[in-house]
Amino acid sequence: MIQLAPYDEAWPRMFEQEARRLCALFGELAVRIEHVGSTAVPGLSAKPVIDIQVSVAELAPFEGYRQLLASAGYAHVPLGDLDRVYPFFQKPAAWPCTHHLHLCASGGEQEARHLSFRDHLRRHPQVARQYLELKQRLAAQHHGETQASRESYSLAKRPFVEAVLIEAMREAPAPPLRS
């Protein structure tokens, strides 16, 4: 079963430590580095994995990013077509992971979606509670021992996430992001 941990005050510090490492690694290639995912929402229980979104000007050439992140202990996890717009990496390479890293184009749709979802949950604790209840139900249904199981867990959250994003964009449209 996928394990959800109570919110840990150390998560933001863990993000900051890794963000400093990534900032040094990426240099000017990183337009922004953000803490995303449930560990970025104060009070929300989550898988104890720090989700990081690194925005870059261009996703190509991808191989250069893959090699750069491999040098820092991140393994690319192929996700088919999603790799073209939101490549995914995990650290360490074997499960359980401590960090997930999502690479995206600065100013792009993926960047805006993930920041809008995070910010909406931060502003609306009742929506964050509904999200937690959904995650708890889904965690009981997915063992999480394989990439396929973890991916199924994530995909099962999609309808809720999409509904929240519609509301988030209606309430506070994302400001134009730097490209």
Short mmCIF file of N, CA and C in Angstrom, two decimals:
data_model
loop_
_atom_site.label_atom_id
_atom_site.label_comp_id
_atom_site.label_asym_id
_atom_site.label_seq_id
_atom_site.Cartn_x
_atom_site.Cartn_y
_atom_site.Cartn_z
N MET A 1 0.84 -1.19 0.00
CA MET A 1 0.00 0.00 0.00
C MET A 1 0.89 1.25 0.00
N ILE A 2 0.45 2.24 -0.71
CA ILE A 2 1.14 3.53 -0.70
C ILE A 2 0.96 4.14 0.69
N GLN A 3 2.05 4.56 1.29
CA GLN A 3 2.02 5.11 2.64
C GLN A 3 1.98 6.64 2.60
N LEU A 4 1.00 7.20 3.27
CA LEU A 4 0.91 8.65 3.42
C LEU A 4 1.35 9.00 4.84
N ALA A 5 2.23 9.96 4.95
CA ALA A 5 2.75 10.39 6.25
C ALA A 5 2.09 11.70 6.64
N PRO A 6 1.90 11.92 7.94
CA PRO A 6 1.40 13.23 8.38
C PRO A 6 2.37 14.32 7.93
N TYR A 7 1.83 15.53 7.74
CA TYR A 7 2.67 16.65 7.32
C TYR A 7 3.88 16.76 8.25
N ASP A 8 5.03 17.00 7.66
CA ASP A 8 6.28 17.10 8.40
C ASP A 8 6.86 18.50 8.19
N GLU A 9 7.07 19.22 9.28
CA GLU A 9 7.64 20.57 9.20
C GLU A 9 9.02 20.59 8.53
N ALA A 10 9.67 19.44 8.43
CA ALA A 10 10.99 19.36 7.80
C ALA A 10 10.91 19.39 6.27
N TRP A 11 9.75 19.11 5.71
CA TRP A 11 9.65 19.04 4.24
C TRP A 11 10.09 20.32 3.54
N PRO A 12 9.64 21.50 3.97
CA PRO A 12 10.13 22.72 3.30
C PRO A 12 11.65 22.87 3.39
N ARG A 13 12.24 22.51 4.52
CA ARG A 13 13.70 22.59 4.66
C ARG A 13 14.39 21.58 3.74
N MET A 14 13.81 20.39 3.63
CA MET A 14 14.37 19.39 2.73
C MET A 14 14.34 19.90 1.28
N PHE A 15 13.22 20.56 0.94
CA PHE A 15 13.13 21.15 -0.40
C PHE A 15 14.22 22.20 -0.58
N GLU A 16 14.36 23.11 0.37
CA GLU A 16 15.34 24.19 0.26
C GLU A 16 16.76 23.65 0.10
N GLN A 17 17.10 22.62 0.84
CA GLN A 17 18.43 22.01 0.72
C GLN A 17 18.66 21.47 -0.69
N GLU A 18 17.66 20.74 -1.19
CA GLU A 18 17.82 20.17 -2.53
C GLU A 18 17.76 21.26 -3.59
N ALA A 19 16.95 22.27 -3.38
CA ALA A 19 16.86 23.37 -4.35
C ALA A 19 18.21 24.08 -4.48
N ARG A 20 18.92 24.25 -3.37
CA ARG A 20 20.26 24.87 -3.44
C ARG A 20 21.20 24.00 -4.27
N ARG A 21 21.14 22.69 -4.07
CA ARG A 21 21.99 21.79 -4.86
C ARG A 21 21.64 21.89 -6.35
N LEU A 22 20.35 21.89 -6.63
CA LEU A 22 19.90 21.95 -8.03
C LEU A 22 20.25 23.29 -8.66
N CYS A 23 20.14 24.35 -7.89
CA CYS A 23 20.49 25.68 -8.39
C CYS A 23 21.96 25.70 -8.81
N ALA A 24 22.82 25.13 -7.98
CA ALA A 24 24.25 25.06 -8.31
C ALA A 24 24.47 24.17 -9.53
N LEU A 25 23.73 23.08 -9.61
CA LEU A 25 23.87 22.13 -10.71
C LEU A 25 23.42 22.75 -12.04
N PHE A 26 22.24 23.36 -12.04
CA PHE A 26 21.67 23.90 -13.27
C PHE A 26 22.25 25.26 -13.65
N GLY A 27 22.67 26.02 -12.67
CA GLY A 27 23.15 27.37 -12.96
C GLY A 27 22.05 28.17 -13.63
N GLU A 28 22.43 28.89 -14.68
CA GLU A 28 21.46 29.75 -15.38
C GLU A 28 20.45 28.98 -16.21
N LEU A 29 20.63 27.68 -16.36
CA LEU A 29 19.64 26.87 -17.09
C LEU A 29 18.29 26.84 -16.37
N ALA A 30 18.32 26.94 -15.05
CA ALA A 30 17.08 26.90 -14.27
C ALA A 30 16.51 28.31 -14.16
N VAL A 31 15.32 28.48 -14.72
CA VAL A 31 14.64 29.76 -14.62
C VAL A 31 14.01 29.89 -13.23
N ARG A 32 13.48 28.78 -12.72
CA ARG A 32 12.90 28.76 -11.39
C ARG A 32 12.87 27.33 -10.89
N ILE A 33 12.94 27.19 -9.57
CA ILE A 33 12.86 25.89 -8.92
C ILE A 33 11.80 26.02 -7.84
N GLU A 34 10.76 25.19 -7.93
CA GLU A 34 9.61 25.30 -7.03
C GLU A 34 9.34 24.00 -6.29
N HIS A 35 8.85 24.13 -5.08
CA HIS A 35 8.38 22.99 -4.29
C HIS A 35 6.92 22.78 -4.69
N VAL A 36 6.62 21.64 -5.26
CA VAL A 36 5.25 21.32 -5.69
C VAL A 36 4.82 20.02 -5.03
N GLY A 37 3.61 19.58 -5.33
CA GLY A 37 3.13 18.34 -4.75
C GLY A 37 2.62 18.56 -3.34
N SER A 38 2.16 17.47 -2.74
CA SER A 38 1.52 17.56 -1.43
C SER A 38 2.47 17.98 -0.32
N THR A 39 3.75 17.66 -0.43
CA THR A 39 4.68 18.09 0.63
C THR A 39 4.87 19.60 0.64
N ALA A 40 4.37 20.28 -0.38
CA ALA A 40 4.47 21.74 -0.46
C ALA A 40 3.24 22.44 0.10
N VAL A 41 2.29 21.66 0.62
CA VAL A 41 1.05 22.23 1.16
C VAL A 41 1.05 22.03 2.68
N PRO A 42 1.26 23.10 3.45
CA PRO A 42 1.31 22.96 4.90
C PRO A 42 0.07 22.25 5.45
N GLY A 43 0.33 21.26 6.31
CA GLY A 43 -0.74 20.52 6.97
C GLY A 43 -1.25 19.31 6.21
N LEU A 44 -0.86 19.14 4.95
CA LEU A 44 -1.38 18.05 4.14
C LEU A 44 -0.50 16.80 4.26
N SER A 45 -1.11 15.68 4.61
CA SER A 45 -0.39 14.42 4.62
C SER A 45 0.01 14.07 3.20
N ALA A 46 1.13 13.34 3.07
CA ALA A 46 1.64 13.05 1.74
C ALA A 46 2.56 11.84 1.78
N LYS A 47 2.85 11.30 0.61
CA LYS A 47 3.96 10.36 0.52
C LYS A 47 5.18 11.20 0.91
N PRO A 48 6.07 10.67 1.73
CA PRO A 48 7.22 11.48 2.17
C PRO A 48 8.29 11.59 1.09
N VAL A 49 7.88 12.17 -0.03
CA VAL A 49 8.77 12.38 -1.18
C VAL A 49 8.66 13.84 -1.57
N ILE A 50 9.77 14.53 -1.63
CA ILE A 50 9.77 15.95 -1.97
C ILE A 50 9.65 16.10 -3.48
N ASP A 51 8.57 16.75 -3.93
CA ASP A 51 8.37 17.01 -5.36
C ASP A 51 8.94 18.37 -5.71
N ILE A 52 9.76 18.39 -6.74
CA ILE A 52 10.43 19.61 -7.17
C ILE A 52 10.15 19.82 -8.65
N GLN A 53 9.82 21.04 -9.00
CA GLN A 53 9.62 21.40 -10.40
C GLN A 53 10.72 22.37 -10.80
N VAL A 54 11.49 21.98 -11.81
CA VAL A 54 12.55 22.84 -12.34
C VAL A 54 12.10 23.35 -13.70
N SER A 55 11.97 24.65 -13.81
CA SER A 55 11.58 25.28 -15.07
C SER A 55 12.82 25.73 -15.82
N VAL A 56 12.86 25.38 -17.09
CA VAL A 56 13.98 25.75 -17.95
C VAL A 56 13.43 26.45 -19.19
N ALA A 57 14.27 27.19 -19.88
CA ALA A 57 13.81 27.91 -21.07
C ALA A 57 13.36 26.96 -22.16
N GLU A 58 14.10 25.89 -22.37
CA GLU A 58 13.78 24.90 -23.42
C GLU A 58 14.01 23.51 -22.87
N LEU A 59 13.15 22.55 -23.21
CA LEU A 59 13.35 21.18 -22.77
C LEU A 59 14.33 20.41 -23.65
N ALA A 60 14.66 20.97 -24.78
CA ALA A 60 15.61 20.30 -25.68
C ALA A 60 16.94 21.03 -25.61
N PRO A 61 18.03 20.34 -25.70
CA PRO A 61 18.13 18.89 -25.89
C PRO A 61 17.97 18.15 -24.56
N PHE A 62 17.07 17.20 -24.54
CA PHE A 62 16.73 16.46 -23.33
C PHE A 62 17.92 15.68 -22.77
N GLU A 63 18.71 15.08 -23.64
CA GLU A 63 19.81 14.23 -23.18
C GLU A 63 20.77 15.00 -22.26
N GLY A 64 20.99 16.25 -22.52
CA GLY A 64 21.85 17.05 -21.66
C GLY A 64 21.28 17.16 -20.25
N TYR A 65 19.95 17.36 -20.14
CA TYR A 65 19.32 17.41 -18.82
C TYR A 65 19.38 16.05 -18.13
N ARG A 66 19.16 14.99 -18.90
CA ARG A 66 19.20 13.65 -18.32
C ARG A 66 20.58 13.38 -17.71
N GLN A 67 21.62 13.73 -18.45
CA GLN A 67 22.98 13.51 -17.95
C GLN A 67 23.29 14.41 -16.74
N LEU A 68 22.86 15.64 -16.81
CA LEU A 68 23.07 16.57 -15.70
C LEU A 68 22.42 16.04 -14.42
N LEU A 69 21.18 15.61 -14.52
CA LEU A 69 20.46 15.12 -13.35
C LEU A 69 21.02 13.77 -12.88
N ALA A 70 21.48 12.94 -13.80
CA ALA A 70 22.10 11.67 -13.40
C ALA A 70 23.33 11.92 -12.54
N SER A 71 24.06 12.99 -12.85
CA SER A 71 25.26 13.30 -12.06
C SER A 71 24.91 13.69 -10.63
N ALA A 72 23.65 14.04 -10.38
CA ALA A 72 23.19 14.40 -9.03
C ALA A 72 22.37 13.28 -8.39
N GLY A 73 22.38 12.10 -9.02
CA GLY A 73 21.68 10.95 -8.45
C GLY A 73 20.25 10.76 -8.87
N TYR A 74 19.78 11.53 -9.85
CA TYR A 74 18.41 11.40 -10.33
C TYR A 74 18.35 10.47 -11.54
N ALA A 75 17.39 9.57 -11.54
CA ALA A 75 17.19 8.66 -12.66
C ALA A 75 15.94 9.10 -13.43
N HIS A 76 16.04 9.13 -14.75
CA HIS A 76 14.88 9.45 -15.58
C HIS A 76 13.93 8.27 -15.56
N VAL A 77 12.64 8.56 -15.39
CA VAL A 77 11.60 7.54 -15.43
C VAL A 77 10.78 7.82 -16.68
N PRO A 78 10.95 7.02 -17.74
CA PRO A 78 10.23 7.29 -18.99
C PRO A 78 8.71 7.21 -18.80
N LEU A 79 8.02 8.22 -19.29
CA LEU A 79 6.55 8.26 -19.20
C LEU A 79 5.92 8.52 -20.57
N GLY A 80 6.53 8.00 -21.61
CA GLY A 80 5.94 8.12 -22.95
C GLY A 80 5.85 9.55 -23.43
N ASP A 81 4.69 9.89 -23.96
CA ASP A 81 4.48 11.23 -24.53
C ASP A 81 4.65 12.35 -23.51
N LEU A 82 4.40 12.06 -22.24
CA LEU A 82 4.55 13.09 -21.22
C LEU A 82 5.99 13.58 -21.13
N ASP A 83 6.94 12.74 -21.53
CA ASP A 83 8.35 13.14 -21.51
C ASP A 83 8.63 14.37 -22.37
N ARG A 84 7.82 14.59 -23.39
CA ARG A 84 8.04 15.73 -24.27
C ARG A 84 7.75 17.06 -23.59
N VAL A 85 6.84 17.04 -22.58
CA VAL A 85 6.43 18.30 -21.94
C VAL A 85 6.70 18.36 -20.44
N TYR A 86 6.94 17.20 -19.80
CA TYR A 86 7.11 17.18 -18.35
C TYR A 86 7.91 15.96 -17.92
N PRO A 87 9.18 15.87 -18.34
CA PRO A 87 9.99 14.71 -17.99
C PRO A 87 10.10 14.55 -16.47
N PHE A 88 10.14 13.30 -16.04
CA PHE A 88 10.10 12.95 -14.63
C PHE A 88 11.37 12.20 -14.24
N PHE A 89 11.91 12.55 -13.07
CA PHE A 89 13.12 11.93 -12.53
C PHE A 89 12.87 11.59 -11.07
N GLN A 90 13.58 10.59 -10.58
CA GLN A 90 13.46 10.26 -9.16
C GLN A 90 14.85 10.03 -8.57
N LYS A 91 14.92 10.27 -7.26
CA LYS A 91 16.18 10.10 -6.54
C LYS A 91 15.86 9.41 -5.23
N PRO A 92 16.53 8.35 -4.91
CA PRO A 92 17.44 7.58 -5.75
C PRO A 92 16.69 6.84 -6.85
N ALA A 93 17.44 6.13 -7.67
CA ALA A 93 16.84 5.44 -8.82
C ALA A 93 15.85 4.37 -8.39
N ALA A 94 16.12 3.70 -7.27
CA ALA A 94 15.24 2.62 -6.81
C ALA A 94 14.25 3.15 -5.77
N TRP A 95 13.07 2.59 -5.78
CA TRP A 95 12.03 2.93 -4.83
C TRP A 95 12.39 2.33 -3.48
N PRO A 96 12.18 2.96 -2.35
CA PRO A 96 11.49 4.23 -2.19
C PRO A 96 12.40 5.42 -2.48
N CYS A 97 11.79 6.45 -2.99
CA CYS A 97 12.51 7.67 -3.37
C CYS A 97 12.39 8.71 -2.28
N THR A 98 13.34 9.62 -2.28
CA THR A 98 13.25 10.77 -1.38
C THR A 98 12.82 12.03 -2.13
N HIS A 99 13.11 12.06 -3.45
CA HIS A 99 12.81 13.24 -4.25
C HIS A 99 12.26 12.83 -5.62
N HIS A 100 11.29 13.58 -6.08
CA HIS A 100 10.81 13.50 -7.46
C HIS A 100 11.11 14.85 -8.09
N LEU A 101 11.54 14.83 -9.32
CA LEU A 101 11.85 16.07 -10.02
C LEU A 101 11.12 16.08 -11.35
N HIS A 102 10.41 17.17 -11.60
CA HIS A 102 9.66 17.36 -12.83
C HIS A 102 10.32 18.52 -13.57
N LEU A 103 10.67 18.30 -14.80
CA LEU A 103 11.30 19.32 -15.63
C LEU A 103 10.23 19.90 -16.55
N CYS A 104 10.17 21.22 -16.68
CA CYS A 104 9.15 21.81 -17.55
C CYS A 104 9.68 23.07 -18.21
N ALA A 105 8.98 23.47 -19.25
CA ALA A 105 9.32 24.70 -19.95
C ALA A 105 8.77 25.90 -19.18
N SER A 106 9.62 26.85 -18.93
CA SER A 106 9.22 28.07 -18.25
C SER A 106 8.13 28.78 -19.04
N GLY A 107 7.09 29.17 -18.33
CA GLY A 107 5.98 29.85 -18.98
C GLY A 107 5.01 28.93 -19.66
N GLY A 108 5.25 27.62 -19.57
CA GLY A 108 4.40 26.65 -20.24
C GLY A 108 3.22 26.19 -19.40
N GLU A 109 2.37 25.42 -20.03
CA GLU A 109 1.15 24.92 -19.39
C GLU A 109 1.45 24.05 -18.18
N GLN A 110 2.42 23.16 -18.28
CA GLN A 110 2.71 22.27 -17.15
C GLN A 110 3.17 23.06 -15.92
N GLU A 111 4.01 24.05 -16.15
CA GLU A 111 4.47 24.88 -15.04
C GLU A 111 3.28 25.56 -14.37
N ALA A 112 2.44 26.19 -15.14
CA ALA A 112 1.29 26.92 -14.61
C ALA A 112 0.32 26.00 -13.88
N ARG A 113 0.05 24.83 -14.45
CA ARG A 113 -0.91 23.90 -13.84
C ARG A 113 -0.45 23.47 -12.44
N HIS A 114 0.79 23.07 -12.33
CA HIS A 114 1.25 22.56 -11.05
C HIS A 114 1.35 23.65 -9.98
N LEU A 115 1.74 24.83 -10.38
CA LEU A 115 1.79 25.93 -9.42
C LEU A 115 0.38 26.36 -9.02
N SER A 116 -0.56 26.39 -9.96
CA SER A 116 -1.95 26.76 -9.65
C SER A 116 -2.59 25.76 -8.71
N PHE A 117 -2.36 24.47 -8.96
CA PHE A 117 -2.94 23.43 -8.09
C PHE A 117 -2.38 23.57 -6.67
N ARG A 118 -1.07 23.68 -6.56
CA ARG A 118 -0.44 23.83 -5.24
C ARG A 118 -1.00 25.05 -4.52
N ASP A 119 -1.03 26.18 -5.21
CA ASP A 119 -1.47 27.43 -4.58
C ASP A 119 -2.94 27.37 -4.17
N HIS A 120 -3.77 26.70 -4.96
CA HIS A 120 -5.19 26.58 -4.61
C HIS A 120 -5.35 25.74 -3.33
N LEU A 121 -4.61 24.64 -3.24
CA LEU A 121 -4.68 23.83 -2.01
C LEU A 121 -4.19 24.63 -0.81
N ARG A 122 -3.19 25.44 -0.99
CA ARG A 122 -2.69 26.27 0.12
C ARG A 122 -3.74 27.28 0.57
N ARG A 123 -4.49 27.84 -0.37
CA ARG A 123 -5.50 28.85 -0.04
C ARG A 123 -6.79 28.26 0.49
N HIS A 124 -7.05 26.99 0.19
CA HIS A 124 -8.35 26.37 0.52
C HIS A 124 -8.14 25.07 1.30
N PRO A 125 -8.01 25.15 2.62
CA PRO A 125 -7.78 23.94 3.42
C PRO A 125 -8.87 22.88 3.26
N GLN A 126 -10.12 23.30 3.00
CA GLN A 126 -11.18 22.32 2.83
C GLN A 126 -10.97 21.49 1.56
N VAL A 127 -10.45 22.11 0.52
CA VAL A 127 -10.14 21.38 -0.72
C VAL A 127 -8.95 20.45 -0.48
N ALA A 128 -7.98 20.92 0.29
CA ALA A 128 -6.83 20.08 0.64
C ALA A 128 -7.30 18.86 1.43
N ARG A 129 -8.29 19.02 2.32
CA ARG A 129 -8.83 17.88 3.08
C ARG A 129 -9.52 16.89 2.15
N GLN A 130 -10.29 17.40 1.19
CA GLN A 130 -10.94 16.50 0.22
C GLN A 130 -9.90 15.73 -0.58
N TYR A 131 -8.83 16.41 -0.94
CA TYR A 131 -7.75 15.77 -1.69
C TYR A 131 -7.10 14.67 -0.84
N LEU A 132 -6.89 14.96 0.43
CA LEU A 132 -6.31 13.96 1.32
C LEU A 132 -7.22 12.74 1.44
N GLU A 133 -8.51 12.95 1.58
CA GLU A 133 -9.45 11.83 1.68
C GLU A 133 -9.38 10.96 0.43
N LEU A 134 -9.30 11.59 -0.73
CA LEU A 134 -9.17 10.85 -1.98
C LEU A 134 -7.86 10.07 -1.99
N LYS A 135 -6.77 10.72 -1.61
CA LYS A 135 -5.47 10.05 -1.61
C LYS A 135 -5.47 8.86 -0.66
N GLN A 136 -6.12 8.99 0.49
CA GLN A 136 -6.18 7.88 1.44
C GLN A 136 -6.94 6.69 0.86
N ARG A 137 -8.06 6.97 0.19
CA ARG A 137 -8.82 5.88 -0.44
C ARG A 137 -7.99 5.20 -1.53
N LEU A 138 -7.34 6.01 -2.36
CA LEU A 138 -6.55 5.45 -3.46
C LEU A 138 -5.31 4.72 -2.96
N ALA A 139 -4.70 5.22 -1.89
CA ALA A 139 -3.51 4.57 -1.34
C ALA A 139 -3.85 3.15 -0.88
N ALA A 140 -5.04 2.97 -0.36
CA ALA A 140 -5.46 1.64 0.10
C ALA A 140 -5.67 0.68 -1.08
N GLN A 141 -5.89 1.23 -2.26
CA GLN A 141 -6.15 0.40 -3.44
C GLN A 141 -4.91 0.10 -4.27
N HIS A 142 -3.81 0.81 -4.03
CA HIS A 142 -2.60 0.67 -4.84
C HIS A 142 -1.43 0.30 -3.94
N HIS A 143 -0.77 -0.79 -4.24
CA HIS A 143 0.32 -1.26 -3.38
C HIS A 143 1.55 -0.38 -3.47
N GLY A 144 1.77 0.29 -4.59
CA GLY A 144 2.89 1.22 -4.71
C GLY A 144 4.25 0.58 -4.87
N GLU A 145 4.29 -0.73 -5.02
CA GLU A 145 5.58 -1.42 -5.10
C GLU A 145 6.19 -1.39 -6.50
N THR A 146 5.41 -1.03 -7.49
CA THR A 146 5.93 -0.95 -8.86
C THR A 146 5.64 0.43 -9.43
N GLN A 147 6.38 0.78 -10.46
CA GLN A 147 6.14 2.06 -11.13
C GLN A 147 4.72 2.09 -11.68
N ALA A 148 4.24 0.97 -12.21
CA ALA A 148 2.88 0.92 -12.77
C ALA A 148 1.83 1.20 -11.69
N SER A 149 2.02 0.65 -10.50
CA SER A 149 1.08 0.89 -9.41
C SER A 149 1.10 2.35 -8.98
N ARG A 150 2.29 2.92 -8.87
CA ARG A 150 2.40 4.33 -8.47
C ARG A 150 1.80 5.23 -9.54
N GLU A 151 2.00 4.87 -10.80
CA GLU A 151 1.42 5.65 -11.90
C GLU A 151 -0.10 5.55 -11.88
N SER A 152 -0.65 4.36 -11.60
CA SER A 152 -2.10 4.18 -11.51
C SER A 152 -2.68 5.04 -10.39
N TYR A 153 -1.99 5.09 -9.26
CA TYR A 153 -2.41 5.93 -8.14
C TYR A 153 -2.49 7.39 -8.60
N SER A 154 -1.45 7.85 -9.27
CA SER A 154 -1.43 9.24 -9.74
C SER A 154 -2.52 9.51 -10.76
N LEU A 155 -2.71 8.59 -11.69
CA LEU A 155 -3.75 8.79 -12.72
C LEU A 155 -5.15 8.79 -12.12
N ALA A 156 -5.36 8.03 -11.06
CA ALA A 156 -6.69 7.98 -10.43
C ALA A 156 -7.04 9.31 -9.77
N LYS A 157 -6.06 10.12 -9.46
CA LYS A 157 -6.31 11.44 -8.86
C LYS A 157 -6.67 12.48 -9.92
N ARG A 158 -6.44 12.16 -11.18
CA ARG A 158 -6.59 13.15 -12.26
C ARG A 158 -7.95 13.85 -12.31
N PRO A 159 -9.09 13.15 -12.22
CA PRO A 159 -10.37 13.89 -12.29
C PRO A 159 -10.50 14.95 -11.19
N PHE A 160 -10.07 14.63 -9.98
CA PHE A 160 -10.12 15.61 -8.90
C PHE A 160 -9.21 16.79 -9.21
N VAL A 161 -8.00 16.50 -9.63
CA VAL A 161 -7.03 17.55 -9.94
C VAL A 161 -7.57 18.46 -11.04
N GLU A 162 -8.14 17.88 -12.08
CA GLU A 162 -8.68 18.69 -13.18
C GLU A 162 -9.81 19.60 -12.69
N ALA A 163 -10.68 19.07 -11.83
CA ALA A 163 -11.79 19.89 -11.31
C ALA A 163 -11.24 21.04 -10.46
N VAL A 164 -10.23 20.76 -9.65
CA VAL A 164 -9.62 21.81 -8.83
C VAL A 164 -8.96 22.86 -9.72
N LEU A 165 -8.30 22.42 -10.77
CA LEU A 165 -7.64 23.37 -11.67
C LEU A 165 -8.63 24.31 -12.35
N ILE A 166 -9.79 23.79 -12.71
CA ILE A 166 -10.82 24.65 -13.31
C ILE A 166 -11.21 25.74 -12.33
N GLU A 167 -11.44 25.35 -11.09
CA GLU A 167 -11.80 26.32 -10.05
C GLU A 167 -10.65 27.27 -9.77
N ALA A 168 -9.44 26.74 -9.69
CA ALA A 168 -8.27 27.58 -9.40
C ALA A 168 -8.08 28.65 -10.48
N MET A 169 -8.24 28.27 -11.72
CA MET A 169 -8.06 29.22 -12.81
C MET A 169 -9.20 30.24 -12.85
N ARG A 170 -10.39 29.82 -12.48
CA ARG A 170 -11.53 30.74 -12.43
C ARG A 170 -11.32 31.77 -11.32
N GLU A 171 -10.82 31.30 -10.17
CA GLU A 171 -10.64 32.15 -9.01
C GLU A 171 -9.45 33.09 -9.15
N ALA A 172 -8.35 32.55 -9.61
CA ALA A 172 -7.11 33.34 -9.70
C ALA A 172 -6.32 32.86 -10.91
N PRO A 173 -6.65 33.38 -12.09
CA PRO A 173 -5.91 32.96 -13.26
C PRO A 173 -4.41 33.11 -13.04
N ALA A 174 -3.69 32.15 -13.53
CA ALA A 174 -2.23 32.17 -13.36
C ALA A 174 -1.66 33.41 -14.02
N PRO A 175 -0.78 34.10 -13.33
CA PRO A 175 -0.13 35.24 -13.96
C PRO A 175 0.79 34.76 -15.07
N PRO A 176 1.07 35.59 -16.02
CA PRO A 176 2.00 35.17 -17.07
C PRO A 176 3.34 34.82 -16.42
N LEU A 177 3.87 33.69 -16.78
CA LEU A 177 5.15 33.27 -16.25
C LEU A 177 6.25 33.66 -17.20
N ARG A 178 7.41 33.86 -16.65
CA ARG A 178 8.57 34.22 -17.48
C ARG A 178 8.86 33.12 -18.46
N SER A 179 9.16 33.48 -19.69
CA SER A 179 9.54 32.45 -20.65
C SER A 179 10.99 32.56 -21.00
#
